Amino acid sequence: WVRASQVMDLTASTPLITDVARKLHHIMIGDAALSQQNKFAGVFEVAWEVANKVGGVYTTLRSKATEASKELGEDYFLIGPVSKHCWNEVVPVAPPNPIIEETLQATRERGVDVTLGRWVIDGFPHVILFDLACTKPHITAWEKELEKHFQIKIPSADIGCHEAVGFGFCTAILIEEYSKRIQIGQPLLGHFHEWMSGVALMLLRQRGVPISTVYTSHTTLLSRYLCTTQATHFYEDLPSIDPDAEAKRLGVSHRFNIEKFAVKLCHTFTTVSAVVADEASKLLQREANVILPNGLTVVKFEALHELQTLHAQAKQKISQFVSGHFHGCPDVDPSKTLYFFSAGRYEFRNKGIDVLIDSLGTLNNSLKEKKSTQTIVVFLLFPREDSGINLESLTAQGVANQVRDAIKAIEDRVAHRLLDSAYSGKMPDFGSLLDPSDELLLKRCVNVAQRKSAPPLTTHIIDPATDPILKLLKKVGLRNGPEDRVKVIFHPRFLSKSNPLFGIDYEEFVRGCHLAVFPAYYEPWGYTPAESTLLSVPTVTSNLTGFGRLVEESLSVETRDAMGLYVLDRAHSTREQSVKQLALILEQFAQKGRRERIMMRNQMEQTIGNVLDWKVLHARYTQAWQHAAANSESFFDEIRK
């Protein structure tokens, strides 16, 4: 029966025999997996974000595709849904072999609209995309099947969950058809990311399809809801949280149960960080088997000998904006000004914006008490709705451009006079280098640059009475006044070269800053601080982020200090203690000289790649896959009994 090629087609007439045959087939594949751990007949990586930029999982899949394709070759397939813009990144292709061709045809015959393509990124991996419109005729029956086997009932109003169920059934059908067509004894592996892919994993296990499974949690569903829908003290309350009760209270029991079943049924459970592993052990009642940190393609960020040049060029562009925004402020001396920034989703408490602003208030008071002449300009880049660019910010840049053009005109005329004098073989009369028209133009520039009020805290029109950032800035006394040594610019838009105020993209902006600050309270991984370090910018993160925990485990305190990588203790400190510690970190960094900062940048570039490069981290995926193949044995033992 196991060797009969048609055995999988006997379900209707002999369901019991077919089920036994399937499980015997699974046993044989499991035994083969132990001796051929890396020789998978196919690896299917399943995620909602395949060629679909909606979250951090997209960055993970995209950036590691080169290493995955290098290791697995043509046996590696990414599976996702058709999305609005996916065809900008994917090109349809013909099946590379008869097995794939037959699998796709059989899947279509079962009512699934499926397309094979190549993702046009480094590694050029195969992608399999489902048009979920095809699931409408089947979704009612599929959800009844889900309820029958797993007691999960999907509310009619949860459109996103209906789509996740449809996606799961489509994926399970395709992998099931593929498993029928490979040679007996060849192992398969499915790697499923987040709860949206969980239904597929559940169905494959329930149906006895011969495949080893890995499930990766990038963040637990409950923690995301709890940390974004209410002002909860999540980590303090975690030991006493009743997961089922909280899911019911939040109205997400059905989603939570999909996630819980996927975690329970997978052969290998993984998380992207120790932070997620800790919360999963409580909320999902399973310890992670392997930690899979999110890496990046380090070579894309390398600057090598151009590092300081790129920093100087980017800093000059930022300085032009700052000169305009703070025109008429003699207390802002560009030669004594440092640029700090923080960026990300506007989650006031989760991203640690509250702690950052409080620490900036403490830092400002300390610098004023010490009568420091240094200025620190802090950019807060947190996109949110606004009513357009405020007139003052637009006018300020207009003034800066006007002054810049006038000075350039004067500079050109003075240069010509100096050249004429040099050509004639005599020293110039320095008193006559500026003629009366130049002096008049210069006086006009000085008059235009005067201002009567402090520069605005934000570049756009935002209600200061309701915005959390503006309210806290006012509370801690940061107003961009002449006495303030810490100046703040809240920019609620994404940066790009088409930005009318900055005219600089995000990556270039980061290179031009002196320090990146991300004191997050809840951050399962932390791509933003990771990218800052790869751009060789000294960075503050926290030990409540996945990235922070990774660097704590990977690098000594001495090494981190030498490269300007600071891990703020938020896990074992009170909020007030974290504020004081962060203020001290910022002040100590501000006291460092230019040579020290250059050495930090160089050390950062030489060191951080060894921690974050996919060439290093992808080995953990291989480890997880091998663990799943080996761990399948416990399931096979149950079947044997």
Short mmCIF file of N, CA and C in Angstrom, two decimals, residues 29-85:
data_model
loop_
_atom_site.label_atom_id
_atom_site.label_comp_id
_atom_site.label_asym_id
_atom_site.label_seq_id
_atom_site.Cartn_x
_atom_site.Cartn_y
_atom_site.Cartn_z
N ILE A 29 9.35 8.08 5.98
CA ILE A 29 10.00 9.36 5.71
C ILE A 29 10.71 9.86 6.95
N GLY A 30 10.09 9.66 8.12
CA GLY A 30 10.74 10.08 9.36
C GLY A 30 12.05 9.36 9.58
N ASP A 31 12.07 8.04 9.32
CA ASP A 31 13.30 7.28 9.48
C ASP A 31 14.37 7.78 8.51
N ALA A 32 13.94 8.08 7.29
CA ALA A 32 14.89 8.59 6.30
C ALA A 32 15.43 9.95 6.72
N ALA A 33 14.56 10.75 7.37
CA ALA A 33 14.97 12.10 7.77
C ALA A 33 16.14 12.06 8.74
N LEU A 34 16.19 11.02 9.57
CA LEU A 34 17.26 10.95 10.55
C LEU A 34 18.62 10.73 9.89
N SER A 35 18.62 10.01 8.79
CA SER A 35 19.89 9.71 8.12
C SER A 35 20.21 10.70 7.01
N GLN A 36 19.20 11.49 6.59
CA GLN A 36 19.43 12.45 5.50
C GLN A 36 18.85 13.80 5.92
N GLN A 37 19.33 14.33 7.03
CA GLN A 37 18.69 15.49 7.65
C GLN A 37 18.63 16.70 6.74
N ASN A 38 19.58 16.85 5.87
CA ASN A 38 19.60 18.05 5.03
C ASN A 38 19.04 17.79 3.64
N LYS A 39 18.75 16.52 3.31
CA LYS A 39 18.36 16.18 1.95
C LYS A 39 16.84 16.15 1.82
N PHE A 40 16.24 17.31 2.01
CA PHE A 40 14.80 17.40 1.88
C PHE A 40 14.40 17.39 0.41
N ALA A 41 13.29 16.71 0.13
CA ALA A 41 12.77 16.72 -1.23
C ALA A 41 12.06 18.03 -1.53
N GLY A 42 11.84 18.79 -0.51
CA GLY A 42 11.23 20.10 -0.67
C GLY A 42 11.13 20.79 0.67
N VAL A 43 11.43 22.08 0.69
CA VAL A 43 11.24 22.90 1.89
C VAL A 43 10.28 24.01 1.53
N PHE A 44 9.14 24.05 2.23
CA PHE A 44 8.10 25.05 1.97
C PHE A 44 8.08 26.03 3.15
N GLU A 45 8.40 27.28 2.87
CA GLU A 45 8.37 28.31 3.91
C GLU A 45 7.11 29.14 3.69
N VAL A 46 6.23 29.13 4.69
CA VAL A 46 4.88 29.66 4.53
C VAL A 46 4.69 30.89 5.40
N ALA A 47 4.25 32.00 4.78
CA ALA A 47 4.03 33.23 5.55
C ALA A 47 3.11 34.16 4.78
N TRP A 48 2.33 34.93 5.51
CA TRP A 48 1.44 35.92 4.90
C TRP A 48 2.24 37.01 4.19
N GLU A 49 3.48 37.23 4.62
CA GLU A 49 4.29 38.35 4.12
C GLU A 49 5.21 38.00 2.96
N VAL A 50 5.02 36.87 2.32
CA VAL A 50 5.83 36.55 1.15
C VAL A 50 5.48 37.53 0.03
N ALA A 51 6.47 38.29 -0.41
CA ALA A 51 6.27 39.33 -1.44
C ALA A 51 5.11 40.26 -1.06
N ASN A 52 4.94 40.47 0.23
CA ASN A 52 3.81 41.25 0.74
C ASN A 52 4.31 42.07 1.92
N LYS A 53 4.67 43.33 1.68
CA LYS A 53 5.34 44.15 2.69
C LYS A 53 4.34 44.72 3.68
N VAL A 54 4.08 43.95 4.74
CA VAL A 54 3.15 44.43 5.77
C VAL A 54 3.76 44.35 7.17
N GLY A 55 4.95 43.81 7.31
CA GLY A 55 5.54 43.70 8.63
C GLY A 55 6.98 43.23 8.58
N GLY A 56 7.53 42.97 9.78
CA GLY A 56 8.93 42.57 9.87
C GLY A 56 9.23 41.21 9.28
N VAL A 57 8.21 40.33 9.19
CA VAL A 57 8.44 39.00 8.61
C VAL A 57 8.87 39.15 7.15
N TYR A 58 8.33 40.13 6.47
CA TYR A 58 8.71 40.40 5.08
C TYR A 58 10.22 40.65 4.99
N THR A 59 10.74 41.49 5.89
CA THR A 59 12.17 41.79 5.89
C THR A 59 12.99 40.54 6.16
N THR A 60 12.51 39.72 7.08
CA THR A 60 13.22 38.47 7.41
C THR A 60 13.31 37.56 6.19
N LEU A 61 12.17 37.29 5.56
CA LEU A 61 12.15 36.37 4.41
C LEU A 61 12.96 36.92 3.25
N ARG A 62 12.80 38.20 2.99
CA ARG A 62 13.49 38.82 1.86
C ARG A 62 15.02 38.82 2.07
N SER A 63 15.44 39.19 3.28
CA SER A 63 16.88 39.35 3.50
C SER A 63 17.62 38.01 3.60
N LYS A 64 16.93 36.94 4.00
CA LYS A 64 17.61 35.65 4.13
C LYS A 64 17.47 34.76 2.90
N ALA A 65 16.78 35.27 1.88
CA ALA A 65 16.51 34.44 0.69
C ALA A 65 17.78 33.97 0.01
N THR A 66 18.80 34.79 0.01
CA THR A 66 20.06 34.40 -0.64
C THR A 66 20.65 33.17 0.01
N GLU A 67 20.73 33.18 1.34
CA GLU A 67 21.32 32.04 2.05
C GLU A 67 20.44 30.80 1.93
N ALA A 68 19.11 30.99 2.01
CA ALA A 68 18.20 29.84 1.89
C ALA A 68 18.31 29.21 0.51
N SER A 69 18.34 30.05 -0.53
CA SER A 69 18.44 29.53 -1.90
C SER A 69 19.79 28.85 -2.13
N LYS A 70 20.82 29.41 -1.53
CA LYS A 70 22.15 28.82 -1.68
C LYS A 70 22.20 27.43 -1.05
N GLU A 71 21.54 27.27 0.09
CA GLU A 71 21.57 25.99 0.80
C GLU A 71 20.64 24.95 0.18
N LEU A 72 19.44 25.39 -0.27
CA LEU A 72 18.41 24.45 -0.68
C LEU A 72 18.19 24.39 -2.19
N GLY A 73 18.65 25.39 -2.90
CA GLY A 73 18.54 25.39 -4.36
C GLY A 73 17.10 25.40 -4.85
N GLU A 74 16.82 24.57 -5.86
CA GLU A 74 15.51 24.55 -6.50
C GLU A 74 14.45 23.80 -5.68
N ASP A 75 14.85 23.27 -4.52
CA ASP A 75 13.89 22.57 -3.66
C ASP A 75 13.30 23.49 -2.59
N TYR A 76 13.55 24.79 -2.71
CA TYR A 76 13.07 25.77 -1.73
C TYR A 76 11.94 26.59 -2.33
N PHE A 77 10.80 26.64 -1.62
CA PHE A 77 9.62 27.37 -2.10
C PHE A 77 9.04 28.22 -0.98
N LEU A 78 8.78 29.46 -1.31
CA LEU A 78 8.07 30.36 -0.39
C LEU A 78 6.60 30.38 -0.79
N ILE A 79 5.71 30.27 0.18
CA ILE A 79 4.28 30.22 -0.10
C ILE A 79 3.58 31.39 0.59
N GLY A 80 2.75 32.11 -0.17
CA GLY A 80 2.01 33.24 0.40
C GLY A 80 0.76 33.53 -0.41
N PRO A 81 -0.02 34.53 0.01
CA PRO A 81 -1.21 34.91 -0.73
C PRO A 81 -0.88 35.97 -1.78
N VAL A 82 -1.69 36.04 -2.82
CA VAL A 82 -1.58 37.16 -3.77
C VAL A 82 -1.97 38.43 -3.02
N SER A 83 -1.14 39.46 -3.12
CA SER A 83 -1.41 40.73 -2.45
C SER A 83 -1.48 41.85 -3.48
N LYS A 84 -1.84 43.02 -3.02
CA LYS A 84 -2.11 44.14 -3.93
C LYS A 84 -0.92 44.47 -4.82
N HIS A 85 0.29 44.46 -4.24
CA HIS A 85 1.47 44.90 -4.99
C HIS A 85 2.47 43.77 -5.26
#
